[in-house]
Amino acid sequence: MAKLIGSIGTSHIPAIGGAIAKSLQQDPYWKPFFDGFPPVRDWLATARPDVVVLFHNDHGLNFFLDKMPTFAVGAAPQYQTADEGWGIPTLPPVPGQQDLSWHVINTLVEQEFDVVTCQEMLVDHAVTLPLKLLWPGDCPVQVVPICINTVQMPLPSARRTYALGRAVGEAIHSWDSDKRVLVIGSGGLSHQLDGERAGHSNKEFDLQFRNSMLSNSEWITQFSGHELVDKTGTQGIELLMGVAMRGALSAGGTSS
Ligand code: FE
């Protein structure tokens, strides 16, 4: 059976892509951020994942307000990137892992998650930037992207998202393969880009959430989608990617 080797969470603001494109990793503004990644790459060199299951939220590139699935699973042979209008480079397609995609989809539907299956899916910076941060050269892993709605009300609750993640973790453990699978949660903590609370952040809540991942991973599941937006901002709801990621680890196996 496949092995779930652990998880990595990261933010994905488009400006990271601009900094990479302009080689600003040692710039004083960016250096503290990029300095966080060499130790992660060292771990990856030992952990040697073959496949990544990547929880992300789309920003209007693939899904728009007229059609917005709560949960969507990619089942494509590869995932095209496209010009998102942020000025970041369009990267080569991301390779898919269709066998695991369909095993995840079948497992989720059996567990009564009515997911959308996507045999074509454009992926934006929420998928490409974590991969670039972890593997600055060519991408050596195949990817199963799982998209969670953080854009259009109604939003999924933390409890439902954690349960989704747990089911995905169970799918990884039961996948008939010798592959090593890493789970990535791609989304920021508290932030708000627009409206009356533009600039909102909530460091205290962010730290509570981060610490709960180690000590009490289901702490976050007490909050509804509305409550999370209230605490973290209209874009801070992206922390649901971390909720799903942690839920996957709760299915058992080795976590890091
Ligand atoms: Fe985002």
Short mmCIF file of C-alpha atoms and ligand atoms in Angstrom, two decimals:
data_model
loop_
_atom_site.label_atom_id
_atom_site.label_comp_id
_atom_site.label_asym_id
_atom_site.label_seq_id
_atom_site.Cartn_x
_atom_site.Cartn_y
_atom_site.Cartn_z
CA MET A 1 0.00 0.00 0.00
CA ALA A 2 1.01 3.61 -0.49
CA LYS A 3 2.68 5.46 2.37
CA LEU A 4 1.53 8.87 3.61
CA ILE A 5 4.89 10.35 4.61
CA GLY A 6 3.77 13.68 6.08
CA SER A 7 2.55 17.14 5.24
CA ILE A 8 3.71 20.67 4.51
CA GLY A 9 1.68 23.85 4.79
CA THR A 10 2.54 27.11 3.05
CA SER A 11 1.02 30.40 1.98
CA HIS A 12 0.92 31.16 -1.73
CA ILE A 13 0.59 34.90 -2.34
CA PRO A 14 1.24 35.73 -6.01
CA ALA A 15 4.05 38.13 -5.03
CA ILE A 16 6.14 35.05 -4.12
CA GLY A 17 6.09 34.09 -7.81
CA GLY A 18 7.22 37.57 -8.78
CA ALA A 19 10.07 37.40 -6.26
CA ILE A 20 11.18 34.01 -7.63
CA ALA A 21 11.01 35.29 -11.23
CA LYS A 22 13.16 38.30 -10.29
CA SER A 23 15.59 36.23 -8.13
CA LEU A 24 14.82 38.30 -5.03
CA GLN A 25 15.28 35.41 -2.57
CA GLN A 26 18.17 37.24 -0.85
CA ASP A 27 16.47 40.65 -0.91
CA PRO A 28 16.08 41.87 2.71
CA TYR A 29 12.29 41.99 2.38
CA TRP A 30 12.02 38.44 1.05
CA LYS A 31 14.94 36.69 2.72
CA PRO A 32 13.14 35.79 6.00
CA PHE A 33 10.40 34.08 4.00
CA PHE A 34 12.62 32.16 1.59
CA ASP A 35 15.03 31.17 4.39
CA GLY A 36 12.28 28.97 5.77
CA PHE A 37 12.48 26.56 2.86
CA PRO A 38 16.02 25.02 2.75
CA PRO A 39 15.31 22.92 5.89
CA VAL A 40 12.07 21.76 4.29
CA ARG A 41 13.94 20.78 1.12
CA ASP A 42 16.45 18.87 3.27
CA TRP A 43 13.57 16.90 4.77
CA LEU A 44 12.13 16.27 1.32
CA ALA A 45 15.48 14.90 0.14
CA THR A 46 15.16 12.26 2.88
CA ALA A 47 11.41 11.73 2.68
CA ARG A 48 11.46 11.32 -1.15
CA PRO A 49 7.78 11.77 -2.03
CA ASP A 50 6.63 10.46 -5.43
CA VAL A 51 3.17 12.00 -5.34
CA VAL A 52 1.66 15.12 -3.78
CA VAL A 53 -1.98 15.53 -2.78
CA LEU A 54 -2.38 19.28 -2.79
CA PHE A 55 -5.29 21.03 -1.08
CA HIS A 56 -5.71 24.46 -2.62
CA ASN A 57 -8.29 27.13 -3.38
CA ASP A 58 -8.84 28.44 -6.87
CA HIS A 59 -8.76 32.23 -7.35
CA GLY A 60 -11.04 32.54 -10.38
CA LEU A 61 -8.77 30.90 -12.95
CA ASN A 62 -10.58 27.56 -13.17
CA PHE A 63 -13.87 28.15 -11.32
CA PHE A 64 -15.78 31.42 -11.28
CA LEU A 65 -18.79 32.70 -9.36
CA ASP A 66 -21.30 31.16 -11.79
CA LYS A 67 -20.07 27.60 -11.11
CA MET A 68 -18.47 27.03 -7.73
CA PRO A 69 -18.07 23.50 -6.36
CA THR A 70 -17.49 23.17 -2.64
CA PHE A 71 -14.97 20.37 -3.18
CA ALA A 72 -13.43 19.44 -6.57
CA VAL A 73 -10.82 16.76 -7.28
CA GLY A 74 -8.50 16.84 -10.27
CA ALA A 75 -8.31 13.65 -12.34
CA ALA A 76 -6.31 14.92 -15.29
CA PRO A 77 -3.10 13.55 -16.82
CA GLN A 78 -1.63 17.02 -16.40
CA TYR A 79 -2.71 20.44 -15.19
CA GLN A 80 -2.17 23.51 -17.33
CA THR A 81 -1.23 26.83 -15.76
CA ALA A 82 -2.26 30.13 -17.35
CA ASP A 83 -1.69 33.87 -17.20
CA GLU A 84 -3.58 35.00 -14.10
CA GLY A 85 -2.91 38.70 -14.57
CA TRP A 86 -0.50 38.96 -11.62
CA GLY A 87 2.58 39.28 -13.80
CA ILE A 88 4.00 35.94 -12.67
CA PRO A 89 5.38 33.53 -15.28
CA THR A 90 3.17 30.84 -16.78
CA LEU A 91 4.88 27.58 -15.89
CA PRO A 92 4.97 24.19 -17.67
CA PRO A 93 2.02 21.86 -16.97
CA VAL A 94 1.98 20.07 -13.60
CA PRO A 95 1.99 16.25 -14.03
CA GLY A 96 -1.06 14.44 -12.64
CA GLN A 97 -1.43 11.05 -10.93
CA GLN A 98 -4.74 9.77 -12.29
CA ASP A 99 -4.77 6.41 -10.54
CA LEU A 100 -4.66 8.07 -7.11
CA SER A 101 -7.09 10.77 -8.29
CA TRP A 102 -9.75 8.17 -9.08
CA HIS A 103 -9.05 6.22 -5.92
CA VAL A 104 -9.52 9.43 -3.91
CA ILE A 105 -12.71 10.27 -5.82
CA ASN A 106 -14.16 6.78 -5.33
CA THR A 107 -13.28 6.82 -1.64
CA LEU A 108 -14.82 10.25 -1.11
CA VAL A 109 -18.06 9.39 -2.90
CA GLU A 110 -18.32 6.13 -0.93
CA GLN A 111 -18.02 8.27 2.21
CA GLU A 112 -20.84 10.56 0.93
CA PHE A 113 -18.73 13.53 -0.14
CA ASP A 114 -20.39 14.59 -3.40
CA VAL A 115 -17.28 15.96 -5.10
CA VAL A 116 -16.92 17.42 -8.57
CA THR A 117 -14.49 15.42 -10.72
CA CYS A 118 -12.30 17.44 -13.08
CA GLN A 119 -10.67 15.63 -15.99
CA GLU A 120 -9.46 19.06 -17.03
CA MET A 121 -8.38 21.66 -14.48
CA LEU A 122 -6.42 24.87 -14.79
CA VAL A 123 -4.25 25.46 -11.74
CA ASP A 124 -3.12 28.85 -10.48
CA HIS A 125 -0.48 30.14 -8.06
CA ALA A 126 -2.05 28.17 -5.21
CA VAL A 127 -0.71 25.01 -6.87
CA THR A 128 2.36 26.21 -8.75
CA LEU A 129 4.00 28.30 -6.02
CA PRO A 130 4.18 25.61 -3.31
CA LEU A 131 5.72 23.24 -5.86
CA LYS A 132 8.25 25.91 -6.93
CA LEU A 133 9.13 26.70 -3.32
CA LEU A 134 9.72 23.04 -2.49
CA TRP A 135 11.36 22.08 -5.82
CA PRO A 136 12.89 25.19 -7.46
CA GLY A 137 13.91 23.17 -10.54
CA ASP A 138 11.82 20.70 -12.48
CA CYS A 139 8.86 19.28 -10.55
CA PRO A 140 9.79 15.66 -9.62
CA VAL A 141 6.38 14.65 -8.27
CA GLN A 142 2.96 13.82 -9.68
CA VAL A 143 0.08 15.80 -8.24
CA VAL A 144 -3.53 15.25 -7.21
CA PRO A 145 -5.02 18.75 -6.76
CA ILE A 146 -8.07 19.06 -4.50
CA CYS A 147 -9.85 22.40 -4.64
CA ILE A 148 -11.86 23.76 -1.71
CA ASN A 149 -14.20 26.73 -2.18
CA THR A 150 -13.13 29.80 -0.22
CA VAL A 151 -14.62 32.35 -2.60
CA GLN A 152 -18.38 32.01 -2.84
CA MET A 153 -20.84 31.61 0.05
CA PRO A 154 -21.82 29.14 1.42
CA LEU A 155 -18.37 28.10 2.59
CA PRO A 156 -17.61 24.64 3.98
CA SER A 157 -17.24 24.41 7.74
CA ALA A 158 -13.95 23.48 9.34
CA ARG A 159 -15.57 20.28 10.60
CA ARG A 160 -16.60 19.21 7.10
CA THR A 161 -13.21 20.16 5.67
CA TYR A 162 -11.37 18.21 8.37
CA ALA A 163 -13.55 15.19 7.62
CA LEU A 164 -12.78 15.56 3.92
CA GLY A 165 -9.09 15.58 4.70
CA ARG A 166 -9.40 12.49 6.89
CA ALA A 167 -11.20 10.64 4.07
CA VAL A 168 -8.46 11.66 1.65
CA GLY A 169 -5.88 10.35 4.11
CA GLU A 170 -7.73 7.04 4.30
CA ALA A 171 -7.73 6.91 0.49
CA ILE A 172 -3.96 7.41 0.43
CA HIS A 173 -3.42 4.63 2.96
CA SER A 174 -5.63 2.23 0.99
CA TRP A 175 -4.16 3.06 -2.45
CA ASP A 176 -2.70 -0.10 -3.96
CA SER A 177 0.69 1.37 -4.82
CA ASP A 178 4.24 1.50 -3.49
CA LYS A 179 4.33 5.30 -3.92
CA ARG A 180 5.27 7.72 -1.16
CA VAL A 181 2.63 10.44 -0.81
CA LEU A 182 3.06 13.95 0.63
CA VAL A 183 0.09 16.15 1.54
CA ILE A 184 0.34 19.91 1.02
CA GLY A 185 -2.02 22.54 2.40
CA SER A 186 -1.67 25.67 0.27
CA GLY A 187 -3.32 28.72 1.80
CA GLY A 188 -2.62 31.69 4.01
CA LEU A 189 -3.61 32.26 7.60
CA SER A 190 -5.53 35.41 8.56
CA HIS A 191 -5.62 38.10 5.87
CA GLN A 192 -8.11 40.31 4.10
CA LEU A 193 -7.43 42.09 0.83
CA ASP A 194 -10.55 44.18 0.33
CA GLY A 195 -13.55 45.85 1.94
CA GLU A 196 -13.78 47.75 5.23
CA ARG A 197 -11.40 45.35 6.99
CA ALA A 198 -8.70 45.36 4.27
CA GLY A 199 -5.40 44.64 6.00
CA HIS A 200 -7.04 42.63 8.79
CA SER A 201 -4.91 39.97 10.41
CA ASN A 202 -5.31 38.01 13.65
CA LYS A 203 -1.96 36.72 14.83
CA GLU A 204 -3.37 35.41 18.10
CA PHE A 205 -5.87 33.19 16.28
CA ASP A 206 -3.25 32.12 13.71
CA LEU A 207 -0.95 30.95 16.52
CA GLN A 208 -3.80 29.15 18.27
CA PHE A 209 -4.60 27.33 15.03
CA ARG A 210 -0.97 26.46 14.35
CA ASN A 211 -0.41 25.17 17.87
CA SER A 212 -3.65 23.19 17.79
CA MET A 213 -2.30 21.16 14.88
CA LEU A 214 0.17 19.60 17.31
CA SER A 215 -1.82 19.47 20.53
CA ASN A 216 -5.52 19.27 19.64
CA SER A 217 -5.99 18.96 15.90
CA GLU A 218 -9.80 19.07 16.00
CA TRP A 219 -9.89 22.40 17.90
CA ILE A 220 -10.53 24.25 14.63
CA THR A 221 -13.63 22.17 13.86
CA GLN A 222 -15.75 24.17 16.34
CA PHE A 223 -15.84 27.11 13.89
CA SER A 224 -18.33 27.65 11.05
CA GLY A 225 -17.27 29.20 7.76
CA HIS A 226 -18.80 32.54 8.82
CA GLU A 227 -16.98 32.43 12.16
CA LEU A 228 -13.67 31.75 10.41
CA VAL A 229 -14.20 34.70 8.06
CA ASP A 230 -15.05 36.88 11.08
CA LYS A 231 -11.84 35.85 12.88
CA THR A 232 -9.41 35.60 9.98
CA GLY A 233 -10.76 37.83 7.19
CA THR A 234 -12.38 37.16 3.85
CA GLN A 235 -9.22 35.56 2.48
CA GLY A 236 -8.08 34.09 5.80
CA ILE A 237 -10.66 31.37 5.24
CA GLU A 238 -7.89 29.84 3.12
CA LEU A 239 -6.68 28.27 6.35
CA LEU A 240 -9.18 25.54 5.49
CA MET A 241 -6.37 24.08 3.35
CA GLY A 242 -4.40 23.53 6.53
CA VAL A 243 -7.50 22.01 8.14
CA ALA A 244 -7.85 19.48 5.31
CA MET A 245 -4.13 18.75 5.38
CA ARG A 246 -4.22 18.05 9.12
CA GLY A 247 -7.35 15.96 8.67
CA ALA A 248 -5.48 13.76 6.20
CA LEU A 249 -2.78 13.07 8.79
CA SER A 250 -5.43 12.13 11.35
CA ALA A 251 -6.18 9.08 9.22
CA GLY A 252 -3.00 7.55 10.65
CA GLY A 253 0.45 6.81 9.29
CA THR A 254 3.61 8.81 9.74
CA SER A 255 3.32 12.56 10.10
CA SER A 256 5.96 15.26 10.09
FE FE B 1 -4.87 32.79 -2.02
#
